[in-house]
Amino acid sequence: MSRIIAFDVNETLLDLGGLDPVFERVFGTARARETWFSQVLQSAMTTTILGRYHDFSSIAAGAMTQTAERYGVSLSQKDRDAIAGGMRSLPPHPDVAPALRRMGDAGLRMVALTNSAPQAARAQLDNAGLSDFFEEIMSVDMAQTLKPAPEVYNTAARSMLATAQEMRLVAAHAWDIAGAMNAGWAGAFLARPGQVWDPLFDQPDIIGATMDDIATAIIATDLDTDT
Amino acid sequence: MSRIIAFDVNETLLDLGGLDPVFERVFGTARARETWFSQVLQSAMTTTILGRYHDFSSIAAGAMTQTAERYGVSLSQKDRDAIAGGMRSLPPHPDVAPALRRMGDAGLRMVALTNSAPQAARAQLDNAGLSDFFEEIMSVDMAQTLKPAPEVYNTAARSMLATAQEMRLVAAHAWDIAGAMNAGWAGAFLARPGQVWDPLFDQPDIIGATMDDIATAIIATDLDTDT
């Protein structure tokens, strides 16, 4: 049978660069957006290691406070709302919709699996015009822990009535693919600019520079053409 | 009874800025040092969440490979050796030795507790002239997982024949203090330039901008003057 293809959302499907104008206005430099997102990931991983759970919106808001302190900027509620709003209306990367259409037309089952909170994830994919490609939009909230914790991938597979071997994750982050493969899934690493594989972990069988490359490889590998 | 004071090593006692000249030579900018260390932490946390263990030197080497790819730089073995060697001979922050001396003279028991591998940790503190301040130099290697995993702090307390309540961690990283407090220890956050508290986690009772501030607060709080 064909594999079910799960897609990470932030940076994989959606372009965080959409936040650059608001970061530039608030912090004086778009580089603060990278400082912020890197802190988001660090706080998310810390809370996971401590065995706690905070939803991604709270983590993102906390990281905003830290970024403001680092840059010596005073953040108004309006600034916070602008960043949170920008997060919910990120543009899709231009290679995404054509590749998803191609995979859907080929008969693959596709779902989203994101660290974003459920309502935020739905808003993000609606605003980007991508929701209709997915059978399910799954948030880590259902596992009450964040990627790359094994429980997330296990819960997602169970909710699709699938085994780990029937799942593949597509993501632009090595840590996320490493987490999925650790849970027995296949992976596909989308090496977007600035994203590199982490040599601590086994490489997935699919690595590509664009979603188009990834789609071609997945269609060749995961589609059961006998049924 | 007095608390045992455990000190984180990298960035808390030792100045990673000592690596800037080699990063500037190899990558053309000292900023690559921050990219690298941020990747070190991300890889360390990922491996911890996956329930695996790699020693910190391997993690640091892997992050060097990733940083080289990100900067489009080809890294020679000599460059790698220069960075690894630099990591073992970081200078102490100037506020460290006087504050440690003051705490030792006051009668506090002090240990080091670092993510660095055992031999690396010993070399780092020997080279910085700080080893003699510590009763023990403890590496996470003894717990076979990395900070901020609870097992590290639990193992460290047990090896000192102490309860969690008898331990305090001094560190320049919010995620490390959050881990220690999660394990029942007290914390002291050293807010070095660029280091800010993470609002996801409860603040420790001691926060200071210099090791001198931290020493003063710890001597006032943790020293049992009745014995």
CSV table of C-alpha atoms in Angstrom, one decimal:
chain,number,residue,atom,x,y,z
A,1,MET,CA,0.0,0.0,0.0
A,2,SER,CA,1.0,3.6,-0.5
A,3,ARG,CA,2.6,5.6,2.3
A,4,ILE,CA,0.7,8.5,3.9
A,5,ILE,CA,2.8,11.6,3.5
A,6,ALA,CA,2.9,14.0,6.5
A,7,PHE,CA,4.2,17.6,5.9
A,8,ASP,CA,5.7,19.9,8.5
A,9,VAL,CA,4.2,23.4,8.1
A,10,ASN,CA,6.5,26.3,9.3
A,11,GLU,CA,9.5,26.8,7.0
A,12,THR,CA,8.6,23.5,5.1
A,13,LEU,CA,5.4,24.7,3.5
A,14,LEU,CA,5.2,28.3,4.6
A,15,ASP,CA,7.9,31.0,4.3
A,16,LEU,CA,8.8,32.6,7.6
A,17,GLY,CA,10.4,35.3,5.5
A,18,GLY,CA,6.8,36.7,5.4
A,19,LEU,CA,7.5,38.0,8.9
A,20,ASP,CA,10.6,40.0,7.9
A,21,PRO,CA,8.8,43.4,7.3
A,22,VAL,CA,7.3,43.3,10.8
A,23,PHE,CA,10.6,42.2,12.4
A,24,GLU,CA,12.4,44.9,10.5
A,25,ARG,CA,9.9,47.6,11.7
A,26,VAL,CA,9.9,46.4,15.3
A,27,PHE,CA,13.6,45.4,15.8
A,28,GLY,CA,15.3,47.4,13.1
A,29,THR,CA,16.5,44.3,11.4
A,30,ALA,CA,15.0,41.2,9.8
A,31,ARG,CA,17.8,39.2,11.4
A,32,ALA,CA,15.9,39.4,14.6
A,33,ARG,CA,13.4,37.0,13.0
A,34,GLU,CA,16.0,34.2,12.9
A,35,THR,CA,17.1,35.0,16.5
A,36,TRP,CA,13.5,34.7,17.5
A,37,PHE,CA,12.7,31.4,15.7
A,38,SER,CA,15.9,29.8,16.9
A,39,GLN,CA,14.7,30.7,20.5
A,40,VAL,CA,11.3,29.3,19.8
A,41,LEU,CA,12.9,26.0,18.9
A,42,GLN,CA,15.2,26.1,21.9
A,43,SER,CA,12.3,26.8,24.3
A,44,ALA,CA,10.2,24.1,22.7
A,45,MET,CA,12.9,21.5,23.1
A,46,THR,CA,13.6,22.5,26.7
A,47,THR,CA,10.0,22.2,27.7
A,48,THR,CA,9.9,18.8,26.0
A,49,ILE,CA,13.0,17.5,27.8
A,50,LEU,CA,11.5,18.7,31.1
A,51,GLY,CA,8.4,16.6,30.3
A,52,ARG,CA,6.1,19.7,30.2
A,53,TYR,CA,3.9,21.0,27.5
A,54,HIS,CA,3.2,24.6,26.4
A,55,ASP,CA,1.4,25.3,23.2
A,56,PHE,CA,3.5,26.7,20.3
A,57,SER,CA,1.8,30.1,20.5
A,58,SER,CA,2.8,30.6,24.1
A,59,ILE,CA,6.3,29.5,23.3
A,60,ALA,CA,6.4,31.9,20.4
A,61,ALA,CA,5.2,34.7,22.6
A,62,GLY,CA,7.8,33.9,25.3
A,63,ALA,CA,10.5,33.9,22.7
A,64,MET,CA,9.3,37.3,21.5
A,65,THR,CA,9.8,38.7,25.0
A,66,GLN,CA,13.4,37.3,25.0
A,67,THR,CA,14.2,38.7,21.6
A,68,ALA,CA,12.9,42.1,22.7
A,69,GLU,CA,15.2,42.0,25.7
A,70,ARG,CA,18.2,40.9,23.6
A,71,TYR,CA,17.6,43.8,21.2
A,72,GLY,CA,16.8,46.3,23.9
A,73,VAL,CA,13.4,46.9,22.3
A,74,SER,CA,10.2,47.6,24.1
A,75,LEU,CA,7.5,45.5,22.5
A,76,SER,CA,3.9,46.9,22.5
A,77,GLN,CA,0.8,44.7,22.4
A,78,LYS,CA,0.3,46.0,18.9
A,79,ASP,CA,3.8,44.7,17.9
A,80,ARG,CA,3.0,41.3,19.5
A,81,ASP,CA,-0.3,41.1,17.6
A,82,ALA,CA,1.4,42.0,14.4
A,83,ILE,CA,3.9,39.2,14.7
A,84,ALA,CA,1.3,36.6,15.8
A,85,GLY,CA,-0.9,37.8,13.0
A,86,GLY,CA,1.9,37.5,10.5
A,87,MET,CA,2.6,34.0,11.7
A,88,ARG,CA,-1.0,33.0,10.9
A,89,SER,CA,-0.8,34.5,7.4
A,90,LEU,CA,2.6,33.4,6.1
A,91,PRO,CA,2.9,33.0,2.4
A,92,PRO,CA,3.5,29.4,1.0
A,93,HIS,CA,6.8,28.8,-0.6
A,94,PRO,CA,6.2,29.0,-4.4
A,95,ASP,CA,7.3,25.4,-4.9
A,96,VAL,CA,4.7,24.0,-2.5
A,97,ALA,CA,1.2,24.2,-4.2
A,98,PRO,CA,2.3,22.7,-7.6
A,99,ALA,CA,4.2,19.8,-5.8
A,100,LEU,CA,1.3,19.0,-3.5
A,101,ARG,CA,-1.1,19.1,-6.5
A,102,ARG,CA,1.1,16.6,-8.3
A,103,MET,CA,1.3,14.3,-5.3
A,104,GLY,CA,-2.4,14.5,-4.7
A,105,ASP,CA,-3.2,13.8,-8.4
A,106,ALA,CA,-0.9,10.8,-8.3
A,107,GLY,CA,-3.1,9.4,-5.5
A,108,LEU,CA,-1.0,9.9,-2.4
A,109,ARG,CA,-2.7,10.6,0.9
A,110,MET,CA,-1.4,13.7,2.5
A,111,VAL,CA,-1.7,15.2,6.0
A,112,ALA,CA,-0.1,18.2,7.8
A,113,LEU,CA,1.7,17.6,11.1
A,114,THR,CA,2.9,20.7,12.9
A,115,ASN,CA,4.1,22.1,16.2
A,116,SER,CA,1.6,24.9,15.7
A,117,ALA,CA,-1.5,24.9,17.9
A,118,PRO,CA,-4.6,23.4,16.2
A,119,GLN,CA,-6.5,26.7,15.5
A,120,ALA,CA,-3.3,28.4,14.4
A,121,ALA,CA,-2.4,25.5,12.1
A,122,ARG,CA,-5.8,25.6,10.5
A,123,ALA,CA,-5.6,29.4,10.0
A,124,GLN,CA,-2.1,29.2,8.6
A,125,LEU,CA,-3.0,26.6,6.0
A,126,ASP,CA,-6.4,28.3,5.1
A,127,ASN,CA,-4.7,31.6,4.6
A,128,ALA,CA,-2.0,30.1,2.5
A,129,GLY,CA,-4.6,28.4,0.4
A,130,LEU,CA,-3.2,24.9,1.1
A,131,SER,CA,-5.8,23.3,3.4
A,132,ASP,CA,-7.6,21.4,0.7
A,133,PHE,CA,-4.6,19.3,-0.1
A,134,PHE,CA,-4.7,17.6,3.3
A,135,GLU,CA,-6.9,14.8,4.6
A,136,GLU,CA,-6.1,16.0,8.2
A,137,ILE,CA,-4.4,18.9,9.7
A,138,MET,CA,-2.7,17.5,12.8
A,139,SER,CA,-1.2,19.5,15.7
A,140,VAL,CA,1.2,18.1,18.3
A,141,ASP,CA,-1.5,19.3,20.7
A,142,MET,CA,-3.1,15.9,20.4
A,143,ALA,CA,0.0,14.3,21.9
A,144,GLN,CA,0.5,17.1,24.4
A,145,THR,CA,4.2,17.3,23.6
A,146,LEU,CA,6.2,18.8,20.8
A,147,LYS,CA,8.1,17.4,17.9
A,148,PRO,CA,10.6,15.7,17.8
A,149,ALA,CA,9.2,13.7,20.8
A,150,PRO,CA,8.4,10.1,19.8
A,151,GLU,CA,4.8,10.4,21.2
A,152,VAL,CA,3.9,13.0,18.5
A,153,TYR,CA,4.7,10.7,15.5
A,154,ASN,CA,3.2,7.6,17.3
A,155,THR,CA,0.0,9.5,18.0
A,156,ALA,CA,-0.2,10.8,14.5
A,157,ALA,CA,0.2,7.4,12.9
A,158,ARG,CA,-2.4,5.9,15.3
A,159,SER,CA,-4.9,8.6,14.4
A,160,MET,CA,-4.4,7.7,10.7
A,161,LEU,CA,-4.9,4.0,11.6
A,162,ALA,CA,-1.5,3.5,10.1
A,163,THR,CA,1.7,1.7,11.2
A,164,ALA,CA,5.0,3.7,11.5
A,165,GLN,CA,6.2,2.0,8.3
A,166,GLU,CA,3.2,3.4,6.4
A,167,MET,CA,4.2,7.0,7.3
A,168,ARG,CA,6.7,9.5,5.8
A,169,LEU,CA,7.5,13.0,7.1
A,170,VAL,CA,8.6,15.8,4.8
A,171,ALA,CA,10.3,18.6,6.6
A,172,ALA,CA,12.9,21.3,6.2
A,173,HIS,CA,14.4,20.6,9.6
A,174,ALA,CA,16.9,17.8,10.3
A,175,TRP,CA,15.7,17.5,13.9
A,176,ASP,CA,12.1,16.8,12.8
A,177,ILE,CA,13.1,14.2,10.3
A,178,ALA,CA,15.4,12.6,12.9
A,179,GLY,CA,12.4,12.4,15.3
A,180,ALA,CA,10.2,10.8,12.7
A,181,MET,CA,12.8,8.2,11.7
A,182,ASN,CA,13.4,7.6,15.4
A,183,ALA,CA,9.7,6.6,15.6
A,184,GLY,CA,10.1,4.3,12.6
A,185,TRP,CA,8.8,6.6,9.9
A,186,ALA,CA,10.5,7.3,6.6
A,187,GLY,CA,11.7,10.8,6.1
A,188,ALA,CA,12.3,13.3,3.3
A,189,PHE,CA,14.5,16.3,4.0
A,190,LEU,CA,13.8,19.4,2.1
A,191,ALA,CA,17.1,21.3,2.2
A,192,ARG,CA,15.8,24.8,1.9
A,193,PRO,CA,18.4,27.6,1.8
A,194,GLY,CA,20.3,27.7,5.2
A,195,GLN,CA,18.9,24.2,6.2
A,196,VAL,CA,21.6,21.5,6.3
A,197,TRP,CA,21.5,17.9,7.5
A,198,ASP,CA,22.7,17.1,11.0
A,199,PRO,CA,25.5,14.4,10.8
A,200,LEU,CA,24.5,13.1,14.2
A,201,PHE,CA,21.5,11.3,12.7
A,202,ASP,CA,21.1,8.8,9.8
A,203,GLN,CA,20.1,10.5,6.6
A,204,PRO,CA,16.6,9.8,5.1
A,205,ASP,CA,16.4,8.0,1.7
A,206,ILE,CA,15.0,11.2,0.2
A,207,ILE,CA,16.8,14.6,0.2
A,208,GLY,CA,15.9,17.4,-2.2
A,209,ALA,CA,16.5,21.1,-2.7
A,210,THR,CA,12.9,21.9,-3.7
A,211,MET,CA,9.5,20.5,-3.0
A,212,ASP,CA,9.3,19.5,-6.7
A,213,ASP,CA,12.4,17.2,-6.2
A,214,ILE,CA,10.8,15.7,-3.1
A,215,ALA,CA,7.5,15.1,-4.9
A,216,THR,CA,9.2,13.3,-7.8
A,217,ALA,CA,11.1,11.1,-5.4
A,218,ILE,CA,8.1,10.3,-3.2
A,219,ILE,CA,5.9,9.5,-6.2
A,220,ALA,CA,8.6,7.1,-7.5
A,221,THR,CA,9.0,5.5,-4.0
A,222,ASP,CA,5.9,5.5,-2.0
A,223,LEU,CA,3.1,5.0,-4.5
A,224,ASP,CA,1.8,1.5,-4.7
A,225,THR,CA,1.1,1.2,-8.4
A,226,ASP,CA,-0.3,-2.3,-8.1
A,227,THR,CA,-3.6,-1.2,-6.5
B,1,MET,CA,23.5,22.7,56.3
B,2,SER,CA,25.0,24.7,53.4
B,3,ARG,CA,24.1,24.0,49.8
B,4,ILE,CA,26.5,22.5,47.3
B,5,ILE,CA,27.0,25.0,44.5
B,6,ALA,CA,27.3,23.4,41.0
B,7,PHE,CA,28.6,25.6,38.2
B,8,ASP,CA,28.0,25.2,34.5
B,9,VAL,CA,31.2,25.7,32.5
B,10,ASN,CA,30.8,26.8,28.9
B,11,GLU,CA,29.7,30.5,28.7
B,12,THR,CA,29.1,30.5,32.5
B,13,LEU,CA,32.7,30.3,33.7
B,14,LEU,CA,34.5,30.3,30.3
B,15,ASP,CA,34.3,32.9,27.6
B,16,LEU,CA,33.4,31.4,24.2
B,17,GLY,CA,34.5,34.7,22.7
B,18,GLY,CA,38.0,33.1,23.0
B,19,LEU,CA,37.0,31.2,19.8
B,20,ASP,CA,36.3,34.4,17.8
B,21,PRO,CA,39.7,34.7,16.2
B,22,VAL,CA,39.6,31.1,14.8
B,23,PHE,CA,36.0,31.5,13.6
B,24,GLU,CA,36.9,34.8,12.0
B,25,ARG,CA,39.8,33.2,10.2
B,26,VAL,CA,37.9,30.1,9.1
B,27,PHE,CA,34.4,31.5,8.3
B,28,GLY,CA,35.3,35.2,7.7
B,29,THR,CA,33.1,36.3,10.6
B,30,ALA,CA,33.0,35.8,14.3
B,31,ARG,CA,29.2,35.6,14.0
B,32,ALA,CA,29.6,32.0,12.8
B,33,ARG,CA,30.7,31.1,16.3
B,34,GLU,CA,27.1,32.0,17.5
B,35,THR,CA,25.5,30.1,14.7
B,36,TRP,CA,27.7,27.1,15.6
B,37,PHE,CA,27.0,27.1,19.3
B,38,SER,CA,23.3,27.5,18.8
B,39,GLN,CA,23.5,24.5,16.5
B,40,VAL,CA,25.5,22.6,19.2
B,41,LEU,CA,22.6,23.2,21.7
B,42,GLN,CA,19.9,22.3,19.1
B,43,SER,CA,21.6,19.0,18.2
B,44,ALA,CA,22.3,18.2,21.9
B,45,MET,CA,18.6,18.8,22.7
B,46,THR,CA,17.4,16.7,19.7
B,47,THR,CA,19.5,13.7,20.7
B,48,THR,CA,18.3,14.0,24.2
B,49,ILE,CA,14.6,14.1,23.1
B,50,LEU,CA,15.2,11.0,21.0
B,51,GLY,CA,16.6,9.2,24.0
B,52,ARG,CA,20.1,8.8,22.6
B,53,TYR,CA,23.4,10.1,23.8
B,54,HIS,CA,26.4,11.5,21.9
B,55,ASP,CA,29.2,13.1,23.7
B,56,PHE,CA,29.5,16.9,23.5
B,57,SER,CA,32.7,16.8,21.4
B,58,SER,CA,31.0,14.7,18.7
B,59,ILE,CA,28.0,17.1,18.8
B,60,ALA,CA,30.3,20.1,18.5
B,61,ALA,CA,32.1,18.5,15.6
B,62,GLY,CA,28.8,17.7,13.8
B,63,ALA,CA,27.7,21.3,14.3
B,64,MET,CA,31.0,22.5,12.8
B,65,THR,CA,30.2,20.5,9.6
B,66,GLN,CA,26.7,22.1,9.5
B,67,THR,CA,28.1,25.6,10.0
B,68,ALA,CA,30.7,25.0,7.3
B,69,GLU,CA,27.8,23.9,4.9
B,70,ARG,CA,25.8,27.0,5.9
B,71,TYR,CA,28.7,29.3,5.2
B,72,GLY,CA,29.8,27.5,2.1
B,73,VAL,CA,33.2,27.0,3.6
B,74,SER,CA,35.4,23.9,3.2
B,75,LEU,CA,36.7,22.9,6.6
B,76,SER,CA,40.2,21.3,6.8
B,77,GLN,CA,41.2,18.9,9.6
B,78,LYS,CA,43.5,21.7,10.8
B,79,ASP,CA,40.6,24.1,11.1
B,80,ARG,CA,38.6,21.5,13.0
B,81,ASP,CA,41.6,20.9,15.3
B,82,ALA,CA,42.0,24.6,15.9
B,83,ILE,CA,38.3,25.0,17.0
B,84,ALA,CA,38.4,21.9,19.2
B,85,GLY,CA,41.7,23.1,20.7
B,86,GLY,CA,40.3,26.6,21.2
B,87,MET,CA,37.3,25.0,23.0
B,88,ARG,CA,39.7,23.3,25.5
B,89,SER,CA,41.6,26.5,26.2
B,90,LEU,CA,38.9,29.1,26.6
B,91,PRO,CA,39.7,32.0,28.9
B,92,PRO,CA,37.7,32.4,32.1
B,93,HIS,CA,35.4,35.4,32.3
B,94,PRO,CA,37.3,37.9,34.4
B,95,ASP,CA,34.6,37.9,37.1
B,96,VAL,CA,34.9,34.2,37.8
B,97,ALA,CA,38.1,33.5,39.7
B,98,PRO,CA,37.6,36.3,42.3
B,99,ALA,CA,34.0,35.2,42.9
B,100,LEU,CA,34.9,31.5,43.2
B,101,ARG,CA,37.6,32.4,45.7
B,102,ARG,CA,35.2,34.4,47.8
B,103,MET,CA,32.7,31.6,47.8
B,104,GLY,CA,35.4,29.0,48.7
B,105,ASP,CA,36.8,31.2,51.4
B,106,ALA,CA,33.3,31.5,52.8
B,107,GLY,CA,33.1,27.8,53.2
B,108,LEU,CA,30.8,26.8,50.3
B,109,ARG,CA,31.3,23.4,48.6
B,110,MET,CA,31.7,23.9,44.9
B,111,VAL,CA,31.6,21.5,41.9
B,112,ALA,CA,31.5,21.9,38.1
B,113,LEU,CA,28.7,20.3,36.1
B,114,THR,CA,29.0,20.5,32.4
B,115,ASN,CA,27.8,19.0,29.1
B,116,SER,CA,31.4,18.7,28.0
B,117,ALA,CA,32.9,15.3,28.0
B,118,PRO,CA,35.0,14.3,31.1
B,119,GLN,CA,38.5,14.8,29.6
B,120,ALA,CA,37.5,17.9,27.8
B,121,ALA,CA,36.0,19.4,31.0
B,122,ARG,CA,39.1,18.6,33.0
B,123,ALA,CA,41.3,20.2,30.3
B,124,GLN,CA,39.1,23.3,30.0
B,125,LEU,CA,39.2,24.0,33.8
B,126,ASP,CA,42.9,23.2,34.1
B,127,ASN,CA,43.7,25.5,31.2
B,128,ALA,CA,41.6,28.3,32.7
B,129,GLY,CA,43.3,27.8,36.1
B,130,LEU,CA,40.0,27.1,37.8
B,131,SER,CA,40.2,23.3,38.6
B,132,ASP,CA,41.4,23.8,42.2
B,133,PHE,CA,38.2,25.6,43.1
B,134,PHE,CA,36.1,22.5,42.6
B,135,GLU,CA,35.6,19.4,44.8
B,136,GLU,CA,34.5,17.5,41.7
B,137,ILE,CA,34.4,18.1,38.0
B,138,MET,CA,31.3,16.3,36.8
B,139,SER,CA,30.4,15.6,33.2
B,140,VAL,CA,26.9,14.6,32.0
B,141,ASP,CA,28.7,11.6,30.6
B,142,MET,CA,28.1,9.9,34.0
B,143,ALA,CA,24.3,10.1,33.3
B,144,GLN,CA,24.7,9.2,29.6
B,145,THR,CA,22.4,12.0,28.7
B,146,LEU,CA,22.8,15.8,28.4
B,147,LYS,CA,21.5,18.7,30.4
B,148,PRO,CA,18.7,19.7,30.8
B,149,ALA,CA,17.5,16.1,31.2
B,150,PRO,CA,16.4,15.4,34.8
B,151,GLU,CA,18.8,12.3,35.0
B,152,VAL,CA,21.8,14.6,34.9
B,153,TYR,CA,20.9,16.6,37.9
B,154,ASN,CA,19.6,13.5,39.8
B,155,THR,CA,22.9,11.6,39.1
B,156,ALA,CA,25.0,14.6,40.1
B,157,ALA,CA,23.2,15.1,43.4
B,158,ARG,CA,23.4,11.3,44.2
B,159,SER,CA,27.1,11.3,43.4
B,160,MET,CA,27.6,14.1,46.0
B,161,LEU,CA,25.5,12.1,48.5
B,162,ALA,CA,23.1,15.1,48.6
B,163,THR,CA,19.4,15.6,48.2
B,164,ALA,CA,18.1,17.8,45.4
B,165,GLN,CA,17.2,20.5,48.0
B,166,GLU,CA,20.9,20.6,49.0
B,167,MET,CA,22.0,21.6,45.4
B,168,ARG,CA,22.1,24.8,43.5
B,169,LEU,CA,23.1,25.3,39.9
B,170,VAL,CA,24.8,28.5,38.7
B,171,ALA,CA,24.5,28.9,34.9
B,172,ALA,CA,24.3,31.6,32.2
B,173,HIS,CA,21.5,29.6,30.3
B,174,ALA,CA,17.9,29.7,31.2
B,175,TRP,CA,17.3,26.2,29.9
B,176,ASP,CA,20.0,24.8,32.2
B,177,ILE,CA,18.5,26.5,35.3
B,178,ALA,CA,15.0,25.4,34.3
B,179,GLY,CA,16.3,21.8,34.1
B,180,ALA,CA,18.0,22.0,37.5
B,181,MET,CA,14.9,23.5,39.1
B,182,ASN,CA,12.7,20.9,37.4
B,183,ALA,CA,14.9,18.3,39.3
B,184,GLY,CA,14.2,20.1,42.6
B,185,TRP,CA,17.5,22.1,42.8
B,186,ALA,CA,17.8,25.8,43.5
B,187,GLY,CA,19.1,27.9,40.6
B,188,ALA,CA,21.1,31.1,40.1
B,189,PHE,CA,20.9,32.7,36.6
B,190,LEU,CA,23.9,34.6,35.6
B,191,ALA,CA,22.5,37.1,33.0
B,192,ARG,CA,25.7,37.6,30.9
B,193,PRO,CA,25.3,40.0,27.9
B,194,GLY,CA,22.9,38.4,25.4
B,195,GLN,CA,21.5,35.9,27.9
B,196,VAL,CA,17.9,36.5,29.0
B,197,TRP,CA,15.5,34.6,31.2
B,198,ASP,CA,12.9,32.3,29.4
B,199,PRO,CA,9.4,33.4,30.6
B,200,LEU,CA,8.1,29.8,30.0
B,201,PHE,CA,9.9,28.8,33.2
B,202,ASP,CA,9.7,29.9,36.9
B,203,GLN,CA,12.5,32.3,37.8
B,204,PRO,CA,15.2,31.2,40.3
B,205,ASP,CA,15.5,33.1,43.5
B,206,ILE,CA,18.9,34.4,42.5
B,207,ILE,CA,19.5,36.4,39.3
B,208,GLY,CA,22.6,38.6,38.8
B,209,ALA,CA,24.5,40.3,36.0
B,210,THR,CA,28.0,39.3,37.2
B,211,MET,CA,29.5,36.3,39.1
B,212,ASP,CA,30.3,38.8,41.9
B,213,ASP,CA,26.5,39.5,42.3
B,214,ILE,CA,25.8,35.8,42.3
B,215,ALA,CA,28.5,35.1,44.9
B,216,THR,CA,27.1,37.8,47.2
B,217,ALA,CA,23.6,36.4,47.0
B,218,ILE,CA,24.7,32.8,47.4
B,219,ILE,CA,26.8,33.5,50.4
B,220,ALA,CA,23.9,35.3,52.0
B,221,THR,CA,21.4,32.6,51.2
B,222,ASP,CA,23.1,29.2,51.1
B,223,LEU,CA,25.7,29.3,53.8
B,224,ASP,CA,24.7,27.7,57.0
B,225,THR,CA,26.3,30.1,59.5
B,226,ASP,CA,25.2,28.0,62.5
B,227,THR,CA,27.7,25.2,62.0
